[in-house]
Amino acid sequence: MWHDMMTIEIPVVEKILRTVLVYTVIVVLFRLAGKRGLASMNTFDFVVIFLLSNVVQNAVIGDDYSLLGGVVGAATLVGVNALVNRLLAVEGHSARLLEGKPTTVIEDGRIVRRAMRRLGLRTGEVEEAVRLQTGGTVETVEHGSLEPDGRLLVVPGAEAQQATRADIDRLADRLTAIEEMLRAGRGK
């Protein structure tokens, strides 16, 4: 039993190459699918992810069902992913190539329909994201962009922006002054 679990049935280099190639193909497929795939995963997206892992399993493991072979494949996946993340952190050109650039989906309170169609986003998804982030509507947004990682970044218009720390400090100072005036009025 231990022998079967620990004996790798294919060469380790082949196992590593298979894993790296499958990783690369999946990264390219997700890049081609676009940002929308990461923006808000629905039931269908989860089904694809689960089935995708099953579909590529044999491409990664080959004819090797050993425990050690699985460990080599898993270590390779984690290692390659760590290297790619470090490369993206230090190399701006690679990040733009692999992740893409932000796409403007809201400009001056209006949805950019062409970008929405290209990304496969529904208006309701963007409206919900704006509502969750700002409590407002698309009309109150100066600029909104879908980032390469699927997050929607929203810049509210001047009239809809949240209070700053300086605003809160000024209000606190005014309240303190009012309290002092009230106390002084009671003391007379």
Coordinates of N, CA, C and O in Angstrom, one line a residue:
M1 N 0.8 -1.2 0.0 CA 0.0 0.0 0.0 C 0.9 1.3 0.0 O 0.7 2.2 -0.8
W2 N 1.9 1.3 0.9 CA 2.7 2.5 1.0 C 3.5 2.7 -0.3 O 3.7 3.8 -0.8
H3 N 3.9 1.6 -0.9 CA 4.6 1.7 -2.2 C 3.8 2.3 -3.2 O 4.3 3.2 -4.0
D4 N 2.5 1.9 -3.4 CA 1.6 2.5 -4.4 C 1.4 4.0 -4.1 O 1.3 4.8 -5.1
M5 N 1.3 4.4 -2.9 CA 1.1 5.8 -2.6 C 2.3 6.7 -2.8 O 2.2 7.9 -3.2
M6 N 3.5 6.1 -2.7 CA 4.7 6.9 -2.8 C 5.4 6.8 -4.1 O 6.4 7.5 -4.4
T7 N 5.0 5.9 -5.0 CA 5.7 5.7 -6.3 C 5.0 6.5 -7.3 O 3.9 6.3 -7.7
I8 N 5.8 7.5 -7.9 CA 5.3 8.4 -8.9 C 5.4 7.6 -10.2 O 6.4 7.1 -10.6
E9 N 4.3 7.5 -10.9 CA 4.2 6.7 -12.1 C 4.7 7.4 -13.4 O 4.9 6.8 -14.4
I10 N 4.8 8.7 -13.4 CA 5.4 9.5 -14.5 C 6.6 10.3 -14.0 O 6.7 10.5 -12.8
P11 N 7.5 10.6 -14.8 CA 8.7 11.4 -14.4 C 8.3 12.7 -13.7 O 7.3 13.4 -14.1
V12 N 9.0 13.1 -12.6 CA 8.6 14.3 -11.9 C 8.7 15.5 -12.8 O 7.8 16.4 -12.7
V13 N 9.6 15.6 -13.7 CA 9.7 16.7 -14.6 C 8.5 16.8 -15.5 O 7.9 17.9 -15.7
E14 N 8.0 15.7 -15.9 CA 6.7 15.7 -16.7 C 5.6 16.2 -15.9 O 4.7 16.9 -16.3
K15 N 5.5 15.7 -14.6 CA 4.4 16.1 -13.7 C 4.5 17.7 -13.6 O 3.4 18.3 -13.6
I16 N 5.7 18.2 -13.4 CA 5.8 19.7 -13.2 C 5.4 20.4 -14.5 O 4.7 21.4 -14.4
L17 N 5.9 19.9 -15.6 CA 5.6 20.5 -16.9 C 4.1 20.5 -17.2 O 3.5 21.5 -17.6
R18 N 3.4 19.4 -16.9 CA 2.0 19.3 -17.1 C 1.3 20.3 -16.3 O 0.4 21.0 -16.7
T19 N 1.7 20.4 -15.0 CA 1.0 21.4 -14.1 C 1.2 22.8 -14.5 O 0.3 23.6 -14.6
V20 N 2.4 23.2 -14.9 CA 2.7 24.5 -15.4 C 2.0 24.8 -16.6 O 1.4 25.9 -16.8
L21 N 1.9 23.9 -17.6 CA 1.2 24.1 -18.8 C -0.3 24.3 -18.6 O -1.0 25.2 -19.2
V22 N -0.9 23.5 -17.7 CA -2.3 23.6 -17.4 C -2.6 24.9 -16.7 O -3.6 25.6 -17.1
Y23 N -1.7 25.3 -15.8 CA -1.9 26.6 -15.1 C -1.9 27.7 -16.1 O -2.7 28.6 -16.1
T24 N -0.9 27.7 -17.1 CA -0.8 28.7 -18.1 C -2.0 28.8 -19.0 O -2.5 29.9 -19.2
V25 N -2.5 27.7 -19.4 CA -3.7 27.6 -20.2 C -4.9 28.2 -19.5 O -5.7 29.0 -20.1
I26 N -5.1 27.9 -18.2 CA -6.2 28.4 -17.5 C -6.1 29.9 -17.3 O -7.1 30.7 -17.4
V27 N -4.9 30.4 -17.0 CA -4.6 31.9 -16.9 C -5.0 32.6 -18.2 O -5.7 33.6 -18.2
V28 N -4.6 32.0 -19.3 CA -4.9 32.6 -20.6 C -6.4 32.6 -20.8 O -7.0 33.6 -21.3
L29 N -7.1 31.5 -20.5 CA -8.5 31.4 -20.7 C -9.3 32.4 -19.8 O -10.2 33.1 -20.3
F30 N -8.9 32.6 -18.6 CA -9.5 33.6 -17.7 C -9.2 35.0 -18.2 O -10.1 35.9 -18.2
R31 N -8.0 35.2 -18.7 CA -7.7 36.5 -19.3 C -8.5 36.8 -20.5 O -9.0 37.9 -20.6
L32 N -8.7 35.8 -21.3 CA -9.6 36.0 -22.5 C -11.0 36.2 -22.1 O -11.8 36.9 -22.8
A33 N -11.5 35.5 -21.1 CA -12.8 35.7 -20.6 C -13.1 37.1 -20.1 O -14.3 37.5 -20.1
G34 N -12.1 37.7 -19.6 CA -12.3 39.1 -19.2 C -12.5 39.3 -17.7 O -12.6 38.3 -17.0
K35 N -12.6 40.6 -17.3 CA -12.8 40.9 -15.9 C -14.1 40.6 -15.4 O -14.3 40.3 -14.2
R36 N -15.1 40.5 -16.2 CA -16.5 40.2 -15.7 C -16.5 38.9 -15.0 O -17.2 38.7 -14.0
G37 N -15.7 37.9 -15.4 CA -15.7 36.6 -14.8 C -15.3 36.7 -13.3 O -15.7 35.9 -12.6
L38 N -14.5 37.7 -13.0 CA -14.1 37.9 -11.6 C -15.0 38.9 -10.8 O -14.9 38.9 -9.6
A39 N -15.7 39.7 -11.6 CA -16.4 40.8 -11.0 C -17.5 40.3 -10.0 O -17.6 40.7 -8.9
S40 N -18.3 39.4 -10.5 CA -19.4 38.9 -9.6 C -19.8 37.6 -10.1 O -20.4 37.4 -11.1
M41 N -19.3 36.6 -9.4 CA -19.5 35.2 -9.8 C -20.9 34.8 -9.4 O -21.4 35.0 -8.3
N42 N -21.6 34.3 -10.4 CA -23.0 33.8 -10.2 C -22.9 32.2 -10.2 O -21.9 31.6 -10.2
T43 N -24.1 31.6 -10.1 CA -24.2 30.2 -10.0 C -23.5 29.5 -11.2 O -22.8 28.5 -11.0
F44 N -23.7 30.0 -12.4 CA -23.1 29.5 -13.6 C -21.6 29.5 -13.5 O -20.9 28.6 -14.0
D45 N -21.1 30.6 -13.0 CA -19.6 30.8 -12.9 C -19.0 29.7 -12.0 O -18.0 29.1 -12.3
F46 N -19.7 29.5 -10.8 CA -19.2 28.5 -9.9 C -19.3 27.1 -10.6 O -18.4 26.3 -10.4
V47 N -20.3 26.8 -11.3 CA -20.4 25.5 -12.0 C -19.2 25.3 -12.9 O -18.6 24.3 -13.0
V48 N -18.9 26.4 -13.7 CA -17.8 26.3 -14.6 C -16.5 26.0 -13.9 O -15.7 25.2 -14.3
I49 N -16.3 26.7 -12.7 CA -15.0 26.6 -11.9 C -14.9 25.1 -11.5 O -13.9 24.5 -11.6
F50 N -16.0 24.6 -10.9 CA -16.0 23.2 -10.4 C -15.7 22.2 -11.5 O -14.9 21.3 -11.4
L51 N -16.4 22.4 -12.7 CA -16.2 21.5 -13.8 C -14.8 21.6 -14.4 O -14.2 20.6 -14.8
L52 N -14.3 22.8 -14.4 CA -13.0 23.1 -15.0 C -11.9 22.3 -14.2 O -11.1 21.7 -14.8
S53 N -12.1 22.3 -12.9 CA -11.1 21.6 -12.1 C -11.1 20.1 -12.4 O -10.1 19.4 -12.5
N54 N -12.3 19.6 -12.7 CA -12.4 18.2 -13.0 C -11.9 17.9 -14.4 O -11.3 16.9 -14.7
V55 N -12.2 18.8 -15.3 CA -11.8 18.6 -16.7 C -10.3 18.6 -16.9 O -9.7 17.7 -17.6
V56 N -9.6 19.4 -16.2 CA -8.1 19.5 -16.3 C -7.3 18.6 -15.4 O -6.1 18.4 -15.5
Q57 N -8.1 17.9 -14.5 CA -7.4 17.0 -13.5 C -6.5 16.0 -14.2 O -5.3 15.8 -13.8
N58 N -7.0 15.3 -15.2 CA -6.2 14.3 -15.9 C -5.0 14.9 -16.6 O -4.0 14.2 -16.8
A59 N -5.2 16.1 -17.1 CA -4.1 16.7 -17.8 C -2.9 17.0 -16.8 O -1.8 17.0 -17.2
V60 N -3.3 17.3 -15.6 CA -2.2 17.6 -14.6 C -1.6 16.3 -14.1 O -0.4 16.1 -14.0
I61 N -2.5 15.3 -13.7 CA -1.9 14.1 -13.1 C -1.4 13.0 -14.0 O -0.6 12.2 -13.7
G62 N -1.9 13.0 -15.3 CA -1.5 12.0 -16.2 C -1.9 10.6 -15.7 O -3.0 10.5 -15.2
D63 N -1.1 9.6 -15.9 CA -1.4 8.3 -15.4 C -0.9 8.0 -14.0 O -0.8 6.9 -13.6
D64 N -0.7 9.1 -13.3 CA -0.2 9.0 -11.9 C -1.2 9.3 -10.9 O -1.7 10.4 -10.8
Y65 N -1.6 8.3 -10.0 CA -2.6 8.5 -9.0 C -2.0 8.4 -7.6 O -2.7 8.3 -6.6
S66 N -0.6 8.6 -7.6 CA 0.0 8.4 -6.3 C -0.1 9.7 -5.4 O -0.3 10.8 -5.9
L67 N 0.0 9.5 -4.1 CA 0.0 10.6 -3.2 C 1.1 11.5 -3.4 O 1.0 12.7 -3.5
L68 N 2.3 11.0 -3.6 CA 3.5 11.8 -3.9 C 3.3 12.6 -5.2 O 3.7 13.8 -5.2
G69 N 2.7 12.0 -6.2 CA 2.5 12.7 -7.4 C 1.5 13.9 -7.2 O 1.7 15.0 -7.8
G70 N 0.5 13.7 -6.4 CA -0.4 14.8 -6.1 C 0.3 15.9 -5.3 O 0.0 17.1 -5.6
V71 N 1.2 15.5 -4.4 CA 1.9 16.5 -3.7 C 2.8 17.3 -4.6 O 2.9 18.6 -4.5
V72 N 3.5 16.7 -5.6 CA 4.3 17.4 -6.5 C 3.5 18.3 -7.4 O 3.8 19.5 -7.6
G73 N 2.3 17.9 -7.8 CA 1.4 18.7 -8.6 C 0.9 19.9 -7.8 O 0.9 21.1 -8.3
A74 N 0.5 19.7 -6.5 CA 0.0 20.8 -5.7 C 1.1 21.8 -5.4 O 0.9 23.0 -5.4
A75 N 2.3 21.3 -5.1 CA 3.5 22.1 -4.8 C 3.8 23.0 -6.0 O 4.2 24.2 -5.9
T76 N 3.8 22.4 -7.1 CA 4.0 23.1 -8.4 C 3.0 24.2 -8.6 O 3.4 25.3 -8.9
L77 N 1.7 23.9 -8.4 CA 0.7 24.9 -8.6 C 0.9 26.1 -7.6 O 0.9 27.3 -8.0
V78 N 1.1 25.8 -6.4 CA 1.3 26.9 -5.4 C 2.6 27.6 -5.7 O 2.6 28.9 -5.6
G79 N 3.7 27.0 -6.1 CA 4.9 27.6 -6.4 C 4.8 28.5 -7.6 O 5.3 29.7 -7.6
V80 N 4.2 28.0 -8.7 CA 4.1 28.8 -9.9 C 3.2 30.1 -9.6 O 3.5 31.2 -10.0
N81 N 2.1 29.9 -8.8 CA 1.2 31.0 -8.5 C 2.0 32.0 -7.7 O 1.8 33.2 -7.9
A82 N 2.8 31.6 -6.7 CA 3.6 32.5 -5.9 C 4.6 33.3 -6.8 O 4.7 34.5 -6.6
L83 N 5.2 32.6 -7.7 CA 6.1 33.3 -8.6 C 5.4 34.3 -9.5 O 5.9 35.4 -9.7
V84 N 4.3 33.9 -10.0 CA 3.5 34.9 -10.9 C 3.1 36.1 -10.1 O 3.2 37.2 -10.5
N85 N 2.6 35.9 -8.9 CA 2.2 37.0 -8.0 C 3.4 37.9 -7.7 O 3.2 39.2 -7.7
R86 N 4.5 37.4 -7.4 CA 5.7 38.2 -7.2 C 6.1 39.0 -8.4 O 6.5 40.2 -8.4
L87 N 6.1 38.3 -9.6 CA 6.4 39.0 -10.8 C 5.4 40.1 -11.1 O 5.9 41.2 -11.5
L88 N 4.2 39.9 -10.9 CA 3.2 41.0 -11.1 C 3.4 42.1 -10.1 O 3.2 43.3 -10.5
A89 N 3.9 41.9 -8.9 CA 4.1 42.9 -7.9 C 5.3 43.8 -8.3 O 5.3 45.0 -8.0
V90 N 6.3 43.3 -9.0 CA 7.5 44.0 -9.3 C 7.6 44.5 -10.7 O 8.4 45.4 -11.0
E91 N 6.9 43.9 -11.6 CA 7.0 44.2 -13.0 C 5.7 44.7 -13.5 O 4.8 44.0 -13.8
G92 N 5.6 46.0 -13.7 CA 4.4 46.7 -14.2 C 3.9 46.2 -15.5 O 2.7 46.0 -15.8
H93 N 4.8 46.0 -16.5 CA 4.5 45.6 -17.8 C 3.8 44.2 -17.8 O 2.8 44.0 -18.5
S94 N 4.4 43.3 -17.0 CA 3.8 41.9 -16.9 C 2.4 42.0 -16.3 O 1.5 41.3 -16.7
A95 N 2.2 42.9 -15.3 CA 0.9 43.0 -14.7 C -0.2 43.5 -15.7 O -1.3 43.0 -15.7
R96 N 0.2 44.5 -16.5 CA -0.7 45.0 -17.5 C -1.0 43.9 -18.5 O -2.2 43.7 -19.0
L97 N 0.0 43.1 -18.9 CA -0.2 42.1 -19.9 C -1.1 40.9 -19.4 O -2.0 40.5 -20.0
L98 N -0.8 40.5 -18.2 CA -1.5 39.3 -17.6 C -2.9 39.7 -17.0 O -3.8 39.0 -17.1
E99 N -3.0 40.9 -16.4 CA -4.2 41.3 -15.7 C -5.0 42.3 -16.5 O -6.2 42.3 -16.3
G100 N -4.4 43.0 -17.4 CA -5.2 44.0 -18.1 C -5.2 45.4 -17.4 O -4.5 45.6 -16.5
K101 N -6.0 46.3 -18.0 CA -6.1 47.6 -17.4 C -7.6 47.9 -16.9 O -8.5 47.2 -17.4
P102 N -7.8 48.8 -16.1 CA -9.1 49.2 -15.7 C -10.0 49.6 -16.9 O -9.4 50.2 -17.8
T103 N -11.3 49.3 -16.8 CA -12.2 49.8 -17.9 C -13.2 50.7 -17.2 O -13.9 50.3 -16.3
T104 N -13.4 51.9 -17.8 CA -14.4 52.8 -17.3 C -15.8 52.3 -17.7 O -16.1 52.1 -18.8
V105 N -16.6 52.2 -16.7 CA -18.0 51.8 -16.9 C -19.0 52.8 -16.5 O -20.2 52.7 -16.8
I106 N -18.5 53.8 -15.7 CA -19.4 55.0 -15.3 C -18.6 56.3 -15.6 O -17.4 56.4 -15.1
E107 N -19.2 57.2 -16.2 CA -18.5 58.5 -16.5 C -19.5 59.6 -16.3 O -20.6 59.6 -17.0
D108 N -19.3 60.5 -15.4 CA -20.2 61.7 -15.1 C -21.6 61.2 -14.9 O -22.6 61.8 -15.5
G109 N -21.8 60.2 -14.1 CA -23.2 59.8 -13.7 C -23.9 59.0 -14.7 O -25.1 58.7 -14.6
R110 N -23.2 58.5 -15.8 CA -23.8 57.7 -16.8 C -23.0 56.4 -17.1 O -21.8 56.4 -17.1
I111 N -23.8 55.4 -17.3 CA -23.2 54.1 -17.6 C -22.6 54.1 -19.0 O -23.3 54.6 -19.9
V112 N -21.4 53.6 -19.2 CA -20.8 53.5 -20.5 C -21.2 52.2 -21.1 O -20.7 51.1 -20.8
R113 N -22.3 52.3 -21.9 CA -22.9 51.1 -22.5 C -22.0 50.2 -23.3 O -22.0 49.0 -23.2
R114 N -21.1 50.8 -24.1 CA -20.2 50.0 -24.9 C -19.3 49.2 -24.1 O -19.1 48.0 -24.4
A115 N -18.7 49.8 -23.0 CA -17.9 49.0 -22.1 C -18.6 47.9 -21.4 O -18.1 46.8 -21.2
M116 N -19.9 48.2 -21.0 CA -20.7 47.2 -20.3 C -20.9 46.0 -21.2 O -20.8 44.8 -20.8
R117 N -21.2 46.2 -22.5 CA -21.5 45.1 -23.4 C -20.2 44.3 -23.6 O -20.2 43.1 -23.6
R118 N -19.1 45.0 -23.8 CA -17.8 44.3 -24.0 C -17.4 43.5 -22.8 O -16.9 42.4 -23.0
L119 N -17.7 43.9 -21.6 CA -17.4 43.2 -20.4 C -18.4 42.1 -20.0 O -18.2 41.3 -19.2
G120 N -19.6 42.2 -20.7 CA -20.7 41.3 -20.3 C -21.3 41.6 -19.0 O -21.8 40.7 -18.3
L121 N -21.3 42.8 -18.6 CA -21.9 43.3 -17.3 C -23.3 43.7 -17.5 O -23.7 44.3 -18.6
R122 N -24.2 43.5 -16.5 CA -25.5 44.0 -16.6 C -25.6 45.3 -15.8 O -24.9 45.4 -14.8
T123 N -26.5 46.1 -16.2 CA -26.7 47.4 -15.5 C -27.0 47.2 -14.1 O -26.4 47.9 -13.2
G124 N -27.8 46.3 -13.8 CA -28.2 46.0 -12.4 C -27.0 45.6 -11.5 O -27.0 46.0 -10.3
E125 N -26.0 44.9 -12.0 CA -24.8 44.6 -11.3 C -24.0 45.8 -10.9 O -23.6 45.9 -9.7
V126 N -23.9 46.7 -11.8 CA -23.2 48.0 -11.5 C -23.9 48.8 -10.6 O -23.4 49.4 -9.6
E127 N -25.2 48.9 -10.8 CA -26.1 49.7 -9.9 C -26.0 49.2 -8.4 O -25.9 50.0 -7.5
E128 N -26.0 47.9 -8.3 CA -25.9 47.3 -7.0 C -24.6 47.6 -6.3 O -24.5 47.9 -5.1
A129 N -23.5 47.5 -7.1 CA -22.2 47.7 -6.6 C -22.1 49.2 -6.1 O -21.5 49.5 -5.1
V130 N -22.6 50.1 -6.9 CA -22.6 51.5 -6.5 C -23.4 51.7 -5.2 O -23.0 52.4 -4.3
R131 N -24.6 51.1 -5.2 CA -25.4 51.3 -4.0 C -24.7 50.7 -2.7 O -24.7 51.4 -1.7
L132 N -24.0 49.6 -2.9 CA -23.3 49.0 -1.7 C -22.1 49.9 -1.3 O -21.8 50.0 -0.1
Q133 N -21.4 50.5 -2.3 CA -20.2 51.3 -2.0 C -20.5 52.7 -1.5 O -19.8 53.2 -0.6
T134 N -21.5 53.3 -2.1 CA -21.8 54.7 -1.8 C -23.1 55.0 -1.1 O -23.3 56.1 -0.6
G135 N -24.0 54.1 -1.2 CA -25.4 54.3 -0.7 C -26.2 55.1 -1.7 O -27.3 55.5 -1.4
G136 N -25.6 55.5 -2.8 CA -26.2 56.3 -3.8 C -26.6 55.6 -5.1 O -26.7 54.4 -5.1
T137 N -26.8 56.4 -6.1 CA -27.1 55.8 -7.4 C -26.0 56.1 -8.4 O -25.1 56.9 -8.1
V138 N -26.1 55.5 -9.6 CA -25.1 55.8 -10.6 C -25.0 57.3 -11.0 O -23.9 57.8 -11.2
E139 N -26.1 58.0 -10.9 CA -26.1 59.4 -11.2 C -25.3 60.2 -10.3 O -24.8 61.3 -10.7
T140 N -24.9 59.7 -9.1 CA -24.1 60.5 -8.1 C -22.6 60.1 -8.3 O -21.8 60.6 -7.5
V141 N -22.3 59.3 -9.3 CA -20.9 58.9 -9.4 C -20.2 59.7 -10.5 O -20.7 59.8 -11.6
E142 N -19.0 60.2 -10.1 CA -18.2 60.9 -11.1 C -17.5 60.0 -12.1 O -17.5 60.2 -13.3
H143 N -16.9 58.9 -11.5 CA -16.2 58.0 -12.3 C -16.3 56.6 -11.7 O -16.1 56.5 -10.5
G144 N -16.5 55.6 -12.5 CA -16.4 54.2 -12.0 C -15.7 53.3 -13.0 O -15.9 53.4 -14.2
S145 N -14.8 52.5 -12.4 CA -14.1 51.6 -13.4 C -14.0 50.2 -12.8 O -13.9 50.0 -11.6
L146 N -14.1 49.2 -13.7 CA -13.9 47.8 -13.3 C -12.4 47.5 -13.4 O -11.8 47.6 -14.5
E147 N -11.9 47.1 -12.3 CA -10.4 46.9 -12.2 C -10.1 45.5 -12.7 O -11.0 44.6 -12.8
P148 N -8.9 45.2 -13.1 CA -8.5 43.9 -13.6 C -8.9 42.8 -12.7 O -9.1 41.7 -13.2
D149 N -8.9 43.0 -11.4 CA -9.3 41.9 -10.5 C -10.8 41.7 -10.3 O -11.2 40.9 -9.5
G150 N -11.6 42.5 -11.0 CA -13.0 42.4 -11.0 C -13.7 43.3 -10.0 O -14.9 43.3 -10.0
R151 N -13.0 44.1 -9.3 CA -13.6 45.0 -8.3 C -14.0 46.3 -9.1 O -13.4 46.7 -10.0
L152 N -15.2 46.8 -8.7 CA -15.6 48.1 -9.2 C -15.2 49.2 -8.3 O -15.6 49.2 -7.1
L153 N -14.4 50.1 -8.8 CA -13.9 51.3 -8.0 C -14.8 52.5 -8.4 O -14.9 52.8 -9.6
V154 N -15.3 53.1 -7.4 CA -16.3 54.2 -7.6 C -15.8 55.5 -7.0 O -15.3 55.5 -5.8
V155 N -15.8 56.6 -7.8 CA -15.4 57.9 -7.2 C -16.7 58.7 -7.3 O -17.2 59.1 -8.3
P156 N -17.3 59.0 -6.1 CA -18.5 59.8 -6.0 C -18.3 61.2 -6.5 O -17.2 61.7 -6.4
G157 N -19.4 61.8 -7.0 CA -19.3 63.2 -7.4 C -19.2 64.1 -6.1 O -19.4 63.6 -5.0
A158 N -18.8 65.3 -6.3 CA -18.5 66.2 -5.1 C -19.6 66.2 -4.2 O -19.5 66.2 -3.0
E159 N -20.9 66.3 -4.7 CA -22.0 66.4 -3.8 C -22.4 65.2 -3.1 O -23.1 65.2 -2.1
A160 N -21.8 64.0 -3.5 CA -22.2 62.8 -2.9 C -21.0 62.2 -2.0 O -21.1 61.1 -1.5
Q161 N -19.9 62.9 -2.0 CA -18.7 62.4 -1.3 C -19.0 62.3 0.2 O -19.7 63.2 0.8
Q162 N -18.4 61.4 0.9 CA -18.5 61.2 2.3 C -17.7 62.3 3.0 O -16.8 62.9 2.5
A163 N -18.0 62.5 4.3 CA -17.3 63.5 5.1 C -15.9 63.0 5.4 O -15.6 61.8 5.5
T164 N -15.0 64.0 5.4 CA -13.6 63.7 5.7 C -13.3 63.8 7.2 O -14.2 64.3 7.9
R165 N -12.2 63.4 7.6 CA -11.8 63.5 9.0 C -11.8 65.0 9.4 O -12.2 65.3 10.5
A166 N -11.4 65.8 8.6 CA -11.3 67.3 8.9 C -12.8 67.8 9.1 O -13.0 68.6 10.0
D167 N -13.7 67.3 8.2 CA -15.1 67.7 8.4 C -15.6 67.3 9.8 O -16.3 68.1 10.5
I168 N -15.3 66.1 10.2 CA -15.8 65.6 11.5 C -15.1 66.4 12.6 O -15.8 66.8 13.6
D169 N -13.8 66.7 12.5 CA -13.2 67.5 13.5 C -13.8 68.9 13.7 O -13.9 69.4 14.8
R170 N -14.1 69.5 12.6 CA -14.7 70.9 12.6 C -16.1 70.8 13.3 O -16.4 71.6 14.1
L171 N -16.9 69.7 13.0 CA -18.2 69.6 13.7 C -18.0 69.3 15.2 O -18.7 69.9 16.0
A172 N -17.0 68.5 15.5 CA -16.7 68.3 17.0 C -16.4 69.6 17.7 O -16.8 69.8 18.8
D173 N -15.5 70.4 17.0 CA -15.1 71.7 17.6 C -16.4 72.6 17.8 O -16.5 73.2 18.8
R174 N -17.2 72.6 16.8 CA -18.4 73.4 16.9 C -19.4 72.9 18.0 O -19.9 73.7 18.8
L175 N -19.5 71.6 18.2 CA -20.3 71.0 19.2 C -19.8 71.4 20.6 O -20.5 71.7 21.5
T176 N -18.4 71.3 20.7 CA -17.8 71.6 22.0 C -18.1 73.1 22.3 O -18.4 73.4 23.5
A177 N -18.0 74.0 21.4 CA -18.2 75.4 21.6 C -19.7 75.6 22.0 O -20.0 76.4 22.9
I178 N -20.6 74.9 21.4 CA -22.0 75.0 21.7 C -22.3 74.6 23.1 O -23.0 75.2 23.9
E179 N -21.7 73.4 23.5 CA -21.8 72.9 24.9 C -21.3 73.9 25.9 O -21.9 74.1 26.9
E180 N -20.2 74.5 25.6 CA -19.6 75.5 26.5 C -20.5 76.7 26.7 O -20.7 77.2 27.8
M181 N -21.1 77.1 25.6 CA -22.1 78.3 25.6 C -23.3 77.9 26.4 O -23.8 78.7 27.2
L182 N -23.8 76.7 26.3 CA -24.9 76.2 27.1 C -24.6 76.2 28.6 O -25.4 76.5 29.4
R183 N -23.4 75.6 28.9 CA -23.0 75.5 30.3 C -22.9 76.9 30.9 O -23.3 77.2 32.0
A184 N -22.3 77.8 30.1 CA -22.1 79.2 30.6 C -23.4 79.9 30.8 O -23.6 80.7 31.7
G185 N -24.4 79.6 30.0 CA -25.8 80.1 30.1 C -26.5 79.6 31.3 O -27.3 80.3 31.9
R186 N -26.2 78.4 31.7 CA -26.9 77.8 32.9 C -26.2 78.3 34.2 O -26.9 78.4 35.2
G187 N -25.0 78.7 34.1 CA -24.3 79.2 35.3 C -24.7 80.6 35.7 O -24.5 81.0 36.9
K188 N -25.4 81.3 35.0 CA -25.8 82.7 35.3 C -26.9 82.7 36.3 O -27.9 82.1 36.5

